[in-house]
């Protein structure tokens, strides 16, 4: 077996180690994604990493005079793959983190394939720390301040919707007025408000008790 690996230039012992290291590093990231039930999980991350490692090795082997001619196209290909997991849901964009993880996993695979094992291990540790601990930081920030969009619709009774802005201020929400329109005696307006979840709930509870409002989106 050893003679086949070392004697045949198709596969060397060094390349076997590179593939195993890629499986380990990308697998660790994939496990974290799998535990959070994300779109790209364990198998996807390992496949992306192995593909990047193989393309980089082939680029070095057959790219005489231009070692980056194959590897450089990995970045373009991963860009298309990452774009496929990004989608818009109502007023939120989802999948950006997953797309970034796919991008960095490909970079880790390329680093391993090029022989930069220390760099790939270091980046993997940083990525895992970011993926594990950053959600708690985000949750802490969101508990202190979050942004929501509100829409109010009511009958026009010789007054606009400016009076409702006072309710935002009472609830200690910082607001930005959006578009307001009137049609067939119905006036509607949108606002973007920033504040703590507690203050958002206070505002919503107050608005739900207003019988003059025909439609309230929050």
XYZ file of N, CA, C and O in Angstrom:
872
model
N 0.834 -1.201 0.000
C 0.000 0.000 0.000
C 0.868 1.250 0.000
O 0.631 2.219 -0.708
N 1.928 1.219 0.854
C 2.829 2.372 0.941
C 3.545 2.600 -0.383
O 3.769 3.733 -0.802
N 3.911 1.451 -1.064
C 4.583 1.583 -2.359
C 3.654 2.225 -3.382
O 4.075 3.013 -4.230
N 2.367 1.891 -3.304
C 1.403 2.474 -4.246
C 1.277 3.980 -4.013
O 1.237 4.780 -4.939
N 1.218 4.348 -2.715
C 1.055 5.762 -2.388
C 2.279 6.570 -2.775
O 2.181 7.633 -3.380
N 3.496 6.030 -2.421
C 4.709 6.792 -2.672
C 5.239 6.596 -4.087
O 5.827 7.496 -4.665
N 5.017 5.414 -4.633
C 5.563 5.126 -5.956
C 4.763 5.759 -7.069
O 5.307 6.200 -8.073
N 3.465 5.780 -6.909
C 2.609 6.391 -7.918
C 2.448 7.870 -7.574
O 2.055 8.216 -6.479
N 2.758 8.730 -8.512
C 2.735 10.168 -8.247
C 1.321 10.723 -8.198
O 1.143 11.930 -8.067
N 0.333 9.876 -8.299
C -1.052 10.345 -8.225
C -1.407 10.829 -6.820
O -2.121 11.794 -6.645
N -0.873 10.148 -5.786
C -1.221 10.476 -4.417
C -0.016 10.259 -3.514
O 0.567 9.177 -3.504
N 0.366 11.271 -2.757
C 1.503 11.172 -1.847
C 1.007 11.149 -0.413
O -0.137 11.511 -0.121
N 1.902 10.738 0.481
C 1.545 10.678 1.889
C 1.239 12.072 2.422
O 0.326 12.250 3.245
N 1.943 13.074 1.948
C 1.707 14.448 2.362
C 0.303 14.899 1.980
O -0.376 15.586 2.756
N -0.147 14.493 0.796
C -1.487 14.871 0.340
C -2.569 14.170 1.151
O -3.629 14.745 1.421
N -2.292 12.916 1.560
C -3.241 12.198 2.418
C -3.418 12.949 3.728
O -4.548 13.132 4.218
N -2.313 13.415 4.316
C -2.383 14.191 5.552
C -3.187 15.479 5.346
O -3.938 15.906 6.227
N -3.003 16.103 4.188
C -3.737 17.343 3.899
C -5.238 17.083 3.843
O -6.034 17.857 4.400
N -5.634 16.009 3.183
C -7.058 15.685 3.089
C -7.640 15.371 4.473
O -8.763 15.788 4.793
N -6.882 14.637 5.293
C -7.359 14.303 6.639
C -7.488 15.558 7.497
O -8.449 15.703 8.261
N -6.513 16.470 7.365
C -6.575 17.712 8.128
C -7.767 18.563 7.692
O -8.454 19.165 8.521
N -8.031 18.584 6.392
C -9.185 19.318 5.879
C -10.484 18.756 6.438
O -11.378 19.509 6.851
N -10.596 17.428 6.446
C -11.797 16.784 6.990
C -11.984 17.162 8.453
O -13.104 17.457 8.899
N -10.891 17.186 9.213
C -10.972 17.519 10.640
C -11.404 18.969 10.847
O -12.365 19.242 11.588
N -10.727 19.900 10.179
C -11.000 21.319 10.401
C -12.385 21.719 9.896
O -13.170 22.361 10.618
N -12.676 21.341 8.662
C -13.983 21.694 8.089
C -15.104 20.925 8.773
O -16.239 21.419 8.870
N -14.791 19.718 9.244
C -15.789 18.935 9.966
C -16.176 19.580 11.277
O -17.356 19.559 11.666
N -15.207 20.184 11.968
C -15.512 20.876 13.226
C -16.464 22.048 12.988
O -17.426 22.250 13.733
N -16.198 22.801 11.926
C -17.090 23.914 11.587
C -18.452 23.380 11.163
O -19.495 23.927 11.519
N -18.450 22.285 10.407
C -19.701 21.687 9.958
C -20.541 21.174 11.105
O -21.778 21.285 11.080
N -19.904 20.637 12.134
C -20.646 20.150 13.307
C -21.350 21.303 14.005
O -22.517 21.188 14.419
N -20.645 22.444 14.127
C -21.272 23.616 14.760
C -22.485 24.074 13.964
O -23.532 24.387 14.529
N -22.365 24.085 12.636
C -23.488 24.472 11.776
C -24.629 23.469 11.880
O -25.805 23.829 11.855
N -24.273 22.176 11.991
C -25.287 21.118 12.087
C -26.063 21.239 13.394
O -27.287 21.078 13.423
N -25.360 21.538 14.483
C -26.010 21.667 15.784
C -26.974 22.846 15.818
O -27.955 22.830 16.562
N -26.713 23.858 15.007
C -27.601 25.019 14.947
C -28.639 24.882 13.827
O -29.372 25.822 13.540
N -28.680 23.693 13.208
C -29.671 23.390 12.174
C -29.623 24.389 11.019
O -30.657 24.842 10.528
N -28.421 24.721 10.566
C -28.258 25.633 9.449
C -28.318 24.877 8.124
O -28.232 23.651 8.068
N -28.465 25.642 7.026
C -28.624 25.028 5.714
C -27.414 24.182 5.331
O -27.551 23.069 4.857
N -26.213 24.738 5.490
C -24.984 24.032 5.133
C -24.407 23.398 6.396
O -23.927 24.107 7.278
N -24.465 22.062 6.476
C -24.028 21.366 7.676
C -22.722 20.629 7.500
O -21.847 21.039 6.738
N -22.596 19.524 8.220
C -21.344 18.768 8.277
C -20.881 18.296 6.900
O -19.747 18.552 6.492
N -21.751 17.592 6.175
C -21.346 17.044 4.872
C -20.975 18.142 3.887
O -19.989 18.022 3.153
N -21.767 19.209 3.886
C -21.509 20.298 2.944
C -20.161 20.938 3.197
O -19.377 21.186 2.267
N -19.851 21.223 4.465
C -18.586 21.872 4.806
C -17.389 20.994 4.448
O -16.373 21.474 3.939
N -17.501 19.691 4.713
C -16.403 18.781 4.384
C -16.204 18.705 2.874
O -15.060 18.731 2.382
N -17.292 18.626 2.122
C -17.177 18.555 0.668
C -16.540 19.822 0.080
O -15.702 19.762 -0.813
N -16.967 20.984 0.611
C -16.397 22.247 0.133
C -14.905 22.306 0.448
O -14.082 22.691 -0.391
N -14.544 21.924 1.684
C -13.136 21.948 2.085
C -12.291 20.995 1.273
O -11.198 21.355 0.808
N -12.765 19.762 1.083
C -12.008 18.783 0.300
C -11.858 19.224 -1.150
O -10.790 19.072 -1.749
N -12.937 19.770 -1.720
C -12.856 20.252 -3.098
C -11.834 21.363 -3.243
O -11.034 21.375 -4.200
N -11.819 22.293 -2.313
C -10.857 23.394 -2.368
C -9.428 22.889 -2.204
O -8.507 23.356 -2.883
N -9.248 21.930 -1.294
C -7.915 21.356 -1.092
C -7.425 20.649 -2.354
O -6.278 20.825 -2.787
N -8.290 19.842 -2.956
C -7.908 19.103 -4.169
C -7.595 20.047 -5.323
O -6.596 19.878 -6.028
N -8.436 21.040 -5.538
C -8.191 21.998 -6.617
C -6.860 22.733 -6.409
O -6.139 23.004 -7.370
N -6.560 23.064 -5.153
C -5.299 23.759 -4.871
C -4.104 22.861 -5.147
O -3.095 23.292 -5.740
N -4.204 21.594 -4.730
C -3.118 20.635 -4.993
C -2.920 20.452 -6.494
O -1.782 20.448 -6.996
N -4.019 20.277 -7.236
C -3.925 20.115 -8.685
C -3.354 21.363 -9.350
O -2.602 21.274 -10.321
N -3.722 22.521 -8.823
C -3.222 23.769 -9.379
C -1.702 23.848 -9.256
O -1.012 24.309 -10.167
N -1.190 23.379 -8.097
C 0.263 23.386 -7.885
C 0.941 22.339 -8.763
O 2.028 22.573 -9.309
N 0.295 21.194 -8.945
C 0.901 20.092 -9.689
C 0.958 20.339 -11.190
O 1.973 20.092 -11.849
N -0.151 20.817 -11.750
C -0.220 20.920 -13.211
C -0.161 22.356 -13.721
O -0.137 22.578 -14.927
N -0.117 23.317 -12.779
C -0.087 24.714 -13.214
C 1.323 25.217 -13.419
O 1.765 26.158 -12.753
N 2.072 24.592 -14.300
C 3.457 24.972 -14.551
C 3.544 26.431 -14.993
O 2.945 26.840 -15.980
N 4.325 27.194 -14.219
C 4.514 28.600 -14.556
C 3.413 29.502 -14.039
O 3.564 30.716 -14.017
N 2.290 28.935 -13.678
C 1.176 29.729 -13.146
C 0.390 28.856 -12.172
O -0.619 28.252 -12.524
N 0.878 28.806 -10.931
C 0.323 27.888 -9.941
C -1.065 28.288 -9.448
O -1.725 27.510 -8.761
N -1.495 29.469 -9.776
C -2.783 29.926 -9.252
C -3.909 29.865 -10.280
O -5.018 30.307 -10.001
N -3.667 29.331 -11.440
C -4.670 29.409 -12.507
C -5.925 28.590 -12.205
O -7.007 28.933 -12.661
N -5.791 27.493 -11.456
C -6.970 26.717 -11.055
C -7.489 27.214 -9.707
O -8.679 27.459 -9.544
N -6.576 27.388 -8.752
C -6.979 27.783 -7.399
C -7.699 29.121 -7.381
O -8.620 29.328 -6.591
N -7.307 30.037 -8.260
C -7.926 31.365 -8.256
C -9.402 31.312 -8.611
O -10.187 32.176 -8.192
N -9.796 30.305 -9.360
C -11.201 30.175 -9.750
C -12.071 29.591 -8.635
O -13.298 29.603 -8.750
N -11.439 29.079 -7.570
C -12.217 28.581 -6.437
C -13.012 29.714 -5.816
O -14.175 29.551 -5.441
N -12.381 30.876 -5.719
C -13.045 32.033 -5.111
C -14.315 32.387 -5.877
O -15.376 32.640 -5.286
N -14.224 32.382 -7.207
C -15.397 32.695 -8.030
C -16.491 31.648 -7.860
O -17.667 31.972 -7.691
N -16.071 30.381 -7.898
C -17.054 29.299 -7.770
C -17.751 29.303 -6.421
O -18.971 29.110 -6.340
N -17.005 29.555 -5.353
C -17.586 29.594 -4.015
C -18.534 30.780 -3.880
O -19.530 30.733 -3.156
N -18.242 31.866 -4.594
C -19.126 33.024 -4.572
C -20.522 32.676 -5.061
O -21.526 33.076 -4.459
N -20.600 31.908 -6.144
C -21.899 31.475 -6.665
C -22.585 30.515 -5.687
O -23.798 30.575 -5.491
N -21.806 29.638 -5.069
C -22.375 28.685 -4.118
C -22.931 29.400 -2.896
O -24.025 29.093 -2.417
N -22.183 30.384 -2.402
C -22.632 31.136 -1.244
C -23.873 31.958 -1.525
O -24.756 32.103 -0.672
N -23.962 32.493 -2.750
C -25.128 33.303 -3.113
C -26.413 32.478 -3.087
O -27.505 33.016 -2.869
N -26.279 31.170 -3.279
C -27.459 30.313 -3.312
C -28.124 30.118 -1.966
O -29.274 29.668 -1.910
N -27.422 30.431 -0.879
C -28.011 30.226 0.453
C -28.525 31.530 1.054
O -29.035 31.533 2.173
N -28.406 32.631 0.310
C -28.891 33.918 0.798
C -30.283 34.168 0.234
O -30.494 34.064 -0.972
N -31.230 34.496 1.083
C -32.582 34.797 0.618
C -33.216 35.829 1.537
O -32.802 36.007 2.693
N -34.222 36.505 1.006
C -34.901 37.553 1.766
C -36.202 37.010 2.306
O -36.985 36.400 1.581
N -36.429 37.241 3.592
C -37.645 36.782 4.262
C -38.324 37.991 4.895
O -37.827 38.532 5.876
N -39.431 38.414 4.306
C -40.128 39.626 4.730
C -39.163 40.801 4.665
O -38.684 41.147 3.605
N -38.835 41.410 5.802
C -37.932 42.564 5.781
C -36.549 42.206 6.321
O -35.800 43.081 6.737
N -36.219 40.905 6.297
C -34.915 40.459 6.794
C -34.201 39.651 5.735
O -34.826 38.961 4.926
N -32.868 39.738 5.733
C -32.036 38.939 4.835
C -31.417 37.825 5.650
O -30.766 38.065 6.669
N -31.612 36.590 5.229
C -31.115 35.426 5.951
C -30.084 34.688 5.103
O -30.116 34.735 3.886
N -29.187 33.995 5.773
C -28.198 33.178 5.080
C -26.846 33.835 4.889
O -25.930 33.192 4.368
N -26.685 35.084 5.312
C -25.409 35.770 5.110
C -24.283 35.088 5.888
O -23.183 34.913 5.371
N -24.568 34.716 7.136
C -23.541 34.048 7.946
C -23.147 32.713 7.326
O -21.961 32.368 7.252
N -24.134 31.950 6.865
C -23.850 30.665 6.220
C -23.004 30.854 4.970
O -22.065 30.092 4.727
N -23.312 31.883 4.180
C -22.525 32.168 2.980
C -21.088 32.521 3.345
O -20.137 32.083 2.681
N -20.914 33.287 4.413
C -19.567 33.652 4.863
C -18.798 32.431 5.355
O -17.591 32.303 5.104
N -19.495 31.525 6.043
C -18.845 30.307 6.536
C -18.408 29.436 5.363
O -17.308 28.862 5.377
N -19.248 29.323 4.334
C -18.869 28.572 3.129
C -17.618 29.165 2.514
O -16.694 28.447 2.090
N -17.553 30.476 2.446
C -16.405 31.185 1.876
C -15.135 30.907 2.675
O -14.082 30.600 2.106
N -15.220 30.993 4.005
C -14.035 30.789 4.836
C -13.619 29.321 4.861
O -12.424 29.007 4.947
N -14.571 28.387 4.769
C -14.228 26.963 4.716
C -13.440 26.663 3.441
O -12.466 25.895 3.463
N -13.839 27.269 2.332
C -13.090 27.107 1.085
C -11.679 27.663 1.239
O -10.709 27.073 0.748
N -11.550 28.790 1.927
C -10.225 29.387 2.149
C -9.358 28.473 3.015
O -8.154 28.326 2.773
N -9.977 27.851 4.025
C -9.239 26.912 4.873
C -8.757 25.719 4.052
O -7.610 25.271 4.171
N -9.630 25.203 3.195
C -9.243 24.093 2.324
C -8.096 24.467 1.393
O -7.174 23.676 1.176
N -8.128 25.684 0.857
C -7.040 26.148 -0.015
C -5.739 26.276 0.768
O -4.667 25.918 0.265
N -5.813 26.786 2.006
C -4.618 26.943 2.829
C -3.979 25.587 3.130
O -2.754 25.429 3.055
N -4.814 24.595 3.444
C -4.301 23.250 3.701
C -3.675 22.678 2.437
O -2.578 22.107 2.467
N -4.356 22.830 1.313
C -3.830 22.315 0.055
C -2.510 22.940 -0.344
O -1.658 22.287 -0.963
N -2.315 24.203 0.013
C -1.064 24.904 -0.320
C 0.035 24.639 0.696
O 1.162 25.100 0.518
N -0.301 23.911 1.778
C 0.711 23.556 2.767
C 0.784 24.478 3.968
O 1.698 24.348 4.789
N -0.162 25.396 4.101
C -0.161 26.325 5.238
C -1.054 25.780 6.350
O -2.129 26.314 6.633
N -0.578 24.726 6.994
C -1.379 24.040 8.004
C -1.593 24.893 9.244
O -2.699 24.933 9.802
N -0.536 25.583 9.711
C -0.655 26.382 10.932
C -1.693 27.486 10.755
O -2.521 27.734 11.641
N -1.653 28.149 9.601
C -2.611 29.223 9.343
C -4.039 28.688 9.307
O -4.974 29.312 9.843
N -4.237 27.536 8.665
C -5.582 26.967 8.554
C -6.120 26.547 9.916
O -7.306 26.740 10.218
N -5.255 26.004 10.771
C -5.687 25.606 12.116
C -6.048 26.843 12.941
O -7.071 26.874 13.637
N -5.206 27.869 12.846
C -5.470 29.103 13.581
C -6.772 29.758 13.173
O -7.568 30.182 14.027
N -7.020 29.837 11.865
C -8.260 30.451 11.377
C -9.468 29.623 11.797
O -10.515 30.177 12.169
N -9.350 28.306 11.776
C -10.460 27.444 12.190
C -10.834 27.695 13.645
O -12.022 27.776 13.991
N -9.827 27.847 14.503
C -10.093 28.127 15.917
C -10.833 29.455 16.068
O -11.814 29.563 16.813
N -10.362 30.478 15.339
C -11.005 31.803 15.412
C -12.447 31.722 14.921
O -13.368 32.298 15.524
N -12.682 31.012 13.814
C -14.031 30.879 13.251
C -14.959 30.179 14.239
O -16.098 30.605 14.463
N -14.475 29.095 14.852
C -15.299 28.365 15.822
C -15.638 29.230 17.033
O -16.786 29.225 17.508
N -14.671 29.983 17.521
C -14.938 30.871 18.650
C -15.977 31.923 18.284
O -16.878 32.236 19.078
N -15.862 32.453 17.059
C -16.816 33.473 16.605
C -18.215 32.884 16.472
O -19.201 33.493 16.908
N -18.319 31.692 15.886
C -19.629 31.075 15.681
C -20.285 30.652 16.991
O -21.513 30.677 17.120
N -19.471 30.282 17.976
C -20.026 29.791 19.239
C -20.412 30.942 20.172
O -21.488 30.921 20.788
N -19.559 31.965 20.251
C -19.774 33.011 21.260
C -20.471 34.262 20.717
O -21.138 34.962 21.475
N -20.336 34.564 19.430
C -20.944 35.777 18.891
C -22.466 35.798 19.001
O -23.049 36.865 19.206
N -23.167 34.653 18.834
C -24.625 34.699 19.003
C -25.059 35.219 20.376
O -26.082 35.897 20.485
N -24.281 34.912 21.420
C -24.611 35.419 22.752
C -24.388 36.927 22.832
O -25.153 37.639 23.491
N -23.345 37.399 22.151
C -23.089 38.840 22.106
C -24.219 39.545 21.354
O -24.711 40.592 21.771
N -24.645 38.954 20.222
C -25.739 39.537 19.442
C -27.031 39.586 20.254
O -27.782 40.565 20.201
N -27.291 38.518 20.992
C -28.507 38.472 21.809
C -28.472 39.549 22.886
O -29.478 40.196 23.172
N -27.283 39.770 23.476
C -27.134 40.805 24.494
C -27.404 42.188 23.908
O -28.100 43.006 24.509
N -26.868 42.422 22.697
C -27.069 43.718 22.044
C -28.532 43.916 21.673
O -29.106 44.996 21.858
N -29.166 42.846 21.138
C -30.560 42.951 20.723
C -31.485 43.184 21.910
O -32.518 43.849 21.782
N -31.125 42.639 23.072
C -31.939 42.861 24.260
C -31.875 44.303 24.739
O -32.762 44.765 25.467
N -30.829 44.989 24.338
C -30.689 46.400 24.701
C -31.278 47.318 23.641
O -31.798 48.383 23.949
N -31.206 46.893 22.388
C -31.714 47.746 21.312
C -31.973 46.912 20.066
O -31.102 46.173 19.612
N -33.187 47.013 19.536
C -33.540 46.317 18.300
C -34.396 47.233 17.434
O -35.061 48.134 17.937
N -34.367 46.984 16.141
C -35.104 47.821 15.191
C -36.301 47.063 14.639
O -36.181 45.886 14.259
N -37.459 47.733 14.601
C -38.674 47.126 14.056
C -39.392 48.144 13.172
O -39.266 49.356 13.372
N -40.140 47.614 12.232
C -40.915 48.479 11.340
C -42.401 48.357 11.675
O -42.927 47.252 11.819
N -43.079 49.491 11.793
C -44.498 49.520 12.134
C -45.285 50.195 11.013
O -44.792 51.113 10.354
N -46.508 49.727 10.833
C -47.417 50.324 9.850
C -48.786 50.510 10.499
O -49.330 49.569 11.087
N -49.302 51.726 10.391
C -50.595 52.062 10.991
C -51.551 52.531 9.907
O -51.183 53.362 9.063
N -52.767 51.997 9.906
C -53.799 52.377 8.941
C -55.065 52.750 9.705
O -55.504 52.003 10.594
N -55.647 53.915 9.396
C -56.880 54.351 10.055
C -57.661 55.257 9.111
O -57.164 55.684 8.071
N -58.912 55.522 9.473
C -59.726 56.447 8.703
C -59.215 57.871 8.900
O -58.805 58.253 10.000
N -59.275 58.638 7.816
C -58.824 60.032 7.906
C -59.944 60.879 8.504
O -61.065 60.917 7.993
N -59.650 61.534 9.604
C -60.638 62.351 10.306
C -60.066 63.754 10.533
O -59.979 64.246 11.659
N -59.685 64.376 9.409
C -59.121 65.734 9.441
C -57.868 65.837 10.311
O -57.552 66.893 10.865
N -57.178 64.748 10.446
C -55.902 64.760 11.168
C -55.011 63.664 10.620
O -55.492 62.624 10.157
N -53.706 63.932 10.640
C -52.758 62.953 10.128
C -52.400 61.912 11.180
O -53.144 61.694 12.146
N -51.254 61.301 10.981
C -50.803 60.263 11.895
C -49.695 60.756 12.820
O -49.094 59.969 13.546
N -49.466 62.095 12.793
C -48.385 62.646 13.602
C -48.584 62.390 15.095
O -47.607 62.243 15.841
N -49.840 62.348 15.512
C -50.102 62.169 16.946
C -49.555 60.847 17.469
O -49.208 60.725 18.651
N -49.460 59.843 16.585
C -48.957 58.537 17.025
C -47.465 58.566 17.309
O -46.944 57.699 18.011
N -46.771 59.563 16.763
C -45.342 59.667 17.035
C -45.083 59.969 18.508
O -44.021 59.631 19.039
N -46.049 60.600 19.168
C -45.915 60.849 20.596
C -45.913 59.548 21.387
O -45.229 59.428 22.403
N -46.673 58.563 20.881
C -46.707 57.266 21.563
C -45.357 56.561 21.460
O -44.955 55.854 22.388
N -44.677 56.742 20.312
C -43.324 56.192 20.169
C -42.405 56.801 21.232
O -41.611 56.097 21.871
N -42.503 58.123 21.380
C -41.627 58.827 22.315
C -41.934 58.447 23.763
O -41.027 58.314 24.585
N -43.225 58.249 24.061
C -43.607 57.837 25.412
C -43.005 56.476 25.745
O -42.583 56.215 26.876
N -42.961 55.599 24.733
C -42.384 54.263 24.923
C -40.860 54.271 24.818
O -40.227 53.208 24.834
N -40.272 55.464 24.686
C -38.829 55.628 24.616
C -38.225 54.917 23.409
O -37.184 54.255 23.501
N -38.886 55.050 22.288
C -38.399 54.496 21.027
C -37.909 55.626 20.132
O -38.578 56.644 19.992
N -36.746 55.421 19.537
C -36.241 56.382 18.568
C -36.817 56.027 17.208
O -36.676 54.902 16.746
N -37.496 56.979 16.576
C -38.212 56.636 15.356
C -37.710 57.412 14.148
O -37.142 58.499 14.255
N -37.951 56.782 12.998
C -37.676 57.407 11.714
C -38.929 57.256 10.865
O -39.377 56.130 10.605
N -39.520 58.394 10.449
C -40.772 58.344 9.709
C -40.541 57.882 8.275
O -39.624 58.333 7.591
N -41.406 56.976 7.846
C -41.360 56.507 6.475
C -42.413 57.192 5.621
O -42.825 58.322 5.907
N -42.890 56.514 4.620
C -43.876 57.093 3.694
C -45.283 57.061 4.303
O -45.667 56.098 4.963
N -46.032 58.137 4.066
C -47.429 58.188 4.471
C -48.285 58.473 3.244
O -47.876 59.224 2.363
N -49.448 57.826 3.195
C -50.326 58.026 2.041
C -51.793 58.013 2.471
O -52.123 57.438 3.507
N -52.632 58.640 1.627
C -54.065 58.657 1.886
C -54.800 58.299 0.610
O -54.485 58.809 -0.468
N -55.796 57.423 0.714
C -56.566 56.990 -0.446
C -57.955 56.570 0.006
O -58.105 55.766 0.948
N -58.986 57.145 -0.638
C -60.378 56.802 -0.341
C -60.708 56.960 1.138
O -61.383 56.115 1.757
N -60.211 58.043 1.723
C -60.529 58.317 3.121
C -59.753 57.475 4.114
O -60.044 57.497 5.308
N -58.768 56.719 3.631
C -57.947 55.883 4.507
C -56.518 56.423 4.476
O -55.937 56.605 3.406
N -55.939 56.675 5.630
C -54.576 57.167 5.733
C -53.695 56.107 6.382
O -54.114 55.432 7.327
N -52.506 55.937 5.838
C -51.582 54.923 6.362
C -50.180 55.502 6.418
O -49.835 56.432 5.678
N -49.376 54.961 7.294
C -48.001 55.425 7.432
C -47.117 54.342 8.016
O -47.593 53.393 8.650
N -45.819 54.478 7.774
C -44.843 53.506 8.290
C -43.764 54.243 9.085
O -43.424 55.389 8.777
N -43.253 53.558 10.091
C -42.168 54.079 10.909
C -41.177 52.961 11.209
O -41.554 51.793 11.307
N -39.923 53.336 11.330
C -38.901 52.425 11.829
C -38.480 52.909 13.203
O -38.054 54.061 13.358
N -38.643 52.059 14.208
C -38.365 52.443 15.589
C -37.258 51.573 16.163
O -37.154 50.380 15.859
N -36.424 52.192 16.995
C -35.301 51.498 17.628
C -35.423 51.637 19.136
O -35.637 52.737 19.658
N -35.293 50.512 19.827
C -35.365 50.532 21.284
C -35.286 49.125 21.844
O -35.100 48.154 21.099
N -35.437 48.998 23.135
C -35.375 47.688 23.780
C -36.650 46.894 23.496
O -37.708 47.479 23.255
N -36.579 45.566 23.523
C -37.788 44.744 23.337
C -38.892 45.093 24.317
O -40.079 45.028 23.965
N -38.534 45.462 25.528
C -39.525 45.841 26.531
C -40.295 47.078 26.092
O -41.528 47.148 26.209
N -39.591 48.068 25.548
C -40.245 49.294 25.088
C -41.083 49.048 23.841
O -42.139 49.660 23.658
N -40.615 48.149 22.969
C -41.409 47.781 21.794
C -42.730 47.153 22.231
O -43.789 47.460 21.682
N -42.663 46.263 23.213
C -43.879 45.600 23.703
C -44.835 46.621 24.323
O -46.060 46.530 24.136
N -44.292 47.587 25.055
C -45.116 48.626 25.657
C -45.870 49.416 24.593
O -47.069 49.690 24.732
N -45.177 49.739 23.509
C -45.803 50.488 22.421
C -46.876 49.658 21.721
O -47.978 50.134 21.448
N -46.557 48.388 21.423
C -47.502 47.510 20.726
C -48.761 47.306 21.557
O -49.892 47.381 21.042
N -48.600 47.058 22.842
C -49.760 46.859 23.713
C -50.662 48.086 23.720
O -51.904 47.974 23.740
N -50.053 49.249 23.697
C -50.838 50.490 23.701
C -51.585 50.658 22.375
O -52.756 51.050 22.355
N -50.933 50.350 21.266
C -51.558 50.502 19.948
C -52.713 49.519 19.751
O -53.713 49.844 19.115
N -52.580 48.328 20.298
C -53.631 47.319 20.142
C -54.930 47.715 20.851
O -55.989 47.171 20.545
N -54.842 48.651 21.757
C -56.040 49.102 22.474
C -56.728 50.280 21.783
O -57.804 50.700 22.203
N -56.103 50.794 20.718
C -56.673 51.939 20.001
C -57.713 51.439 18.998
O -57.367 50.809 17.990
N -58.974 51.705 19.239
C -60.052 51.209 18.384
C -60.162 51.964 17.062
O -60.841 51.513 16.138
N -59.503 53.107 16.954
C -59.543 53.867 15.713
C -58.664 53.269 14.627
O -58.845 53.545 13.447
N -57.723 52.444 15.010
C -56.789 51.851 14.052
C -57.456 50.690 13.317
O -57.981 49.767 13.936
N -57.445 50.764 11.986
C -58.028 49.694 11.172
C -57.042 48.546 10.950
O -57.435 47.388 10.875
N -55.777 48.890 10.835
C -54.760 47.877 10.574
C -53.470 48.297 11.262
O -53.057 49.460 11.202
N -52.822 47.345 11.921
C -51.589 47.640 12.635
C -50.609 46.487 12.404
O -50.856 45.355 12.822
N -49.520 46.776 11.709
C -48.500 45.762 11.439
C -47.278 46.047 12.308
O -46.814 47.190 12.365
N -46.766 45.022 12.961
C -45.630 45.203 13.868
C -44.746 43.964 13.901
O -45.114 42.941 13.411
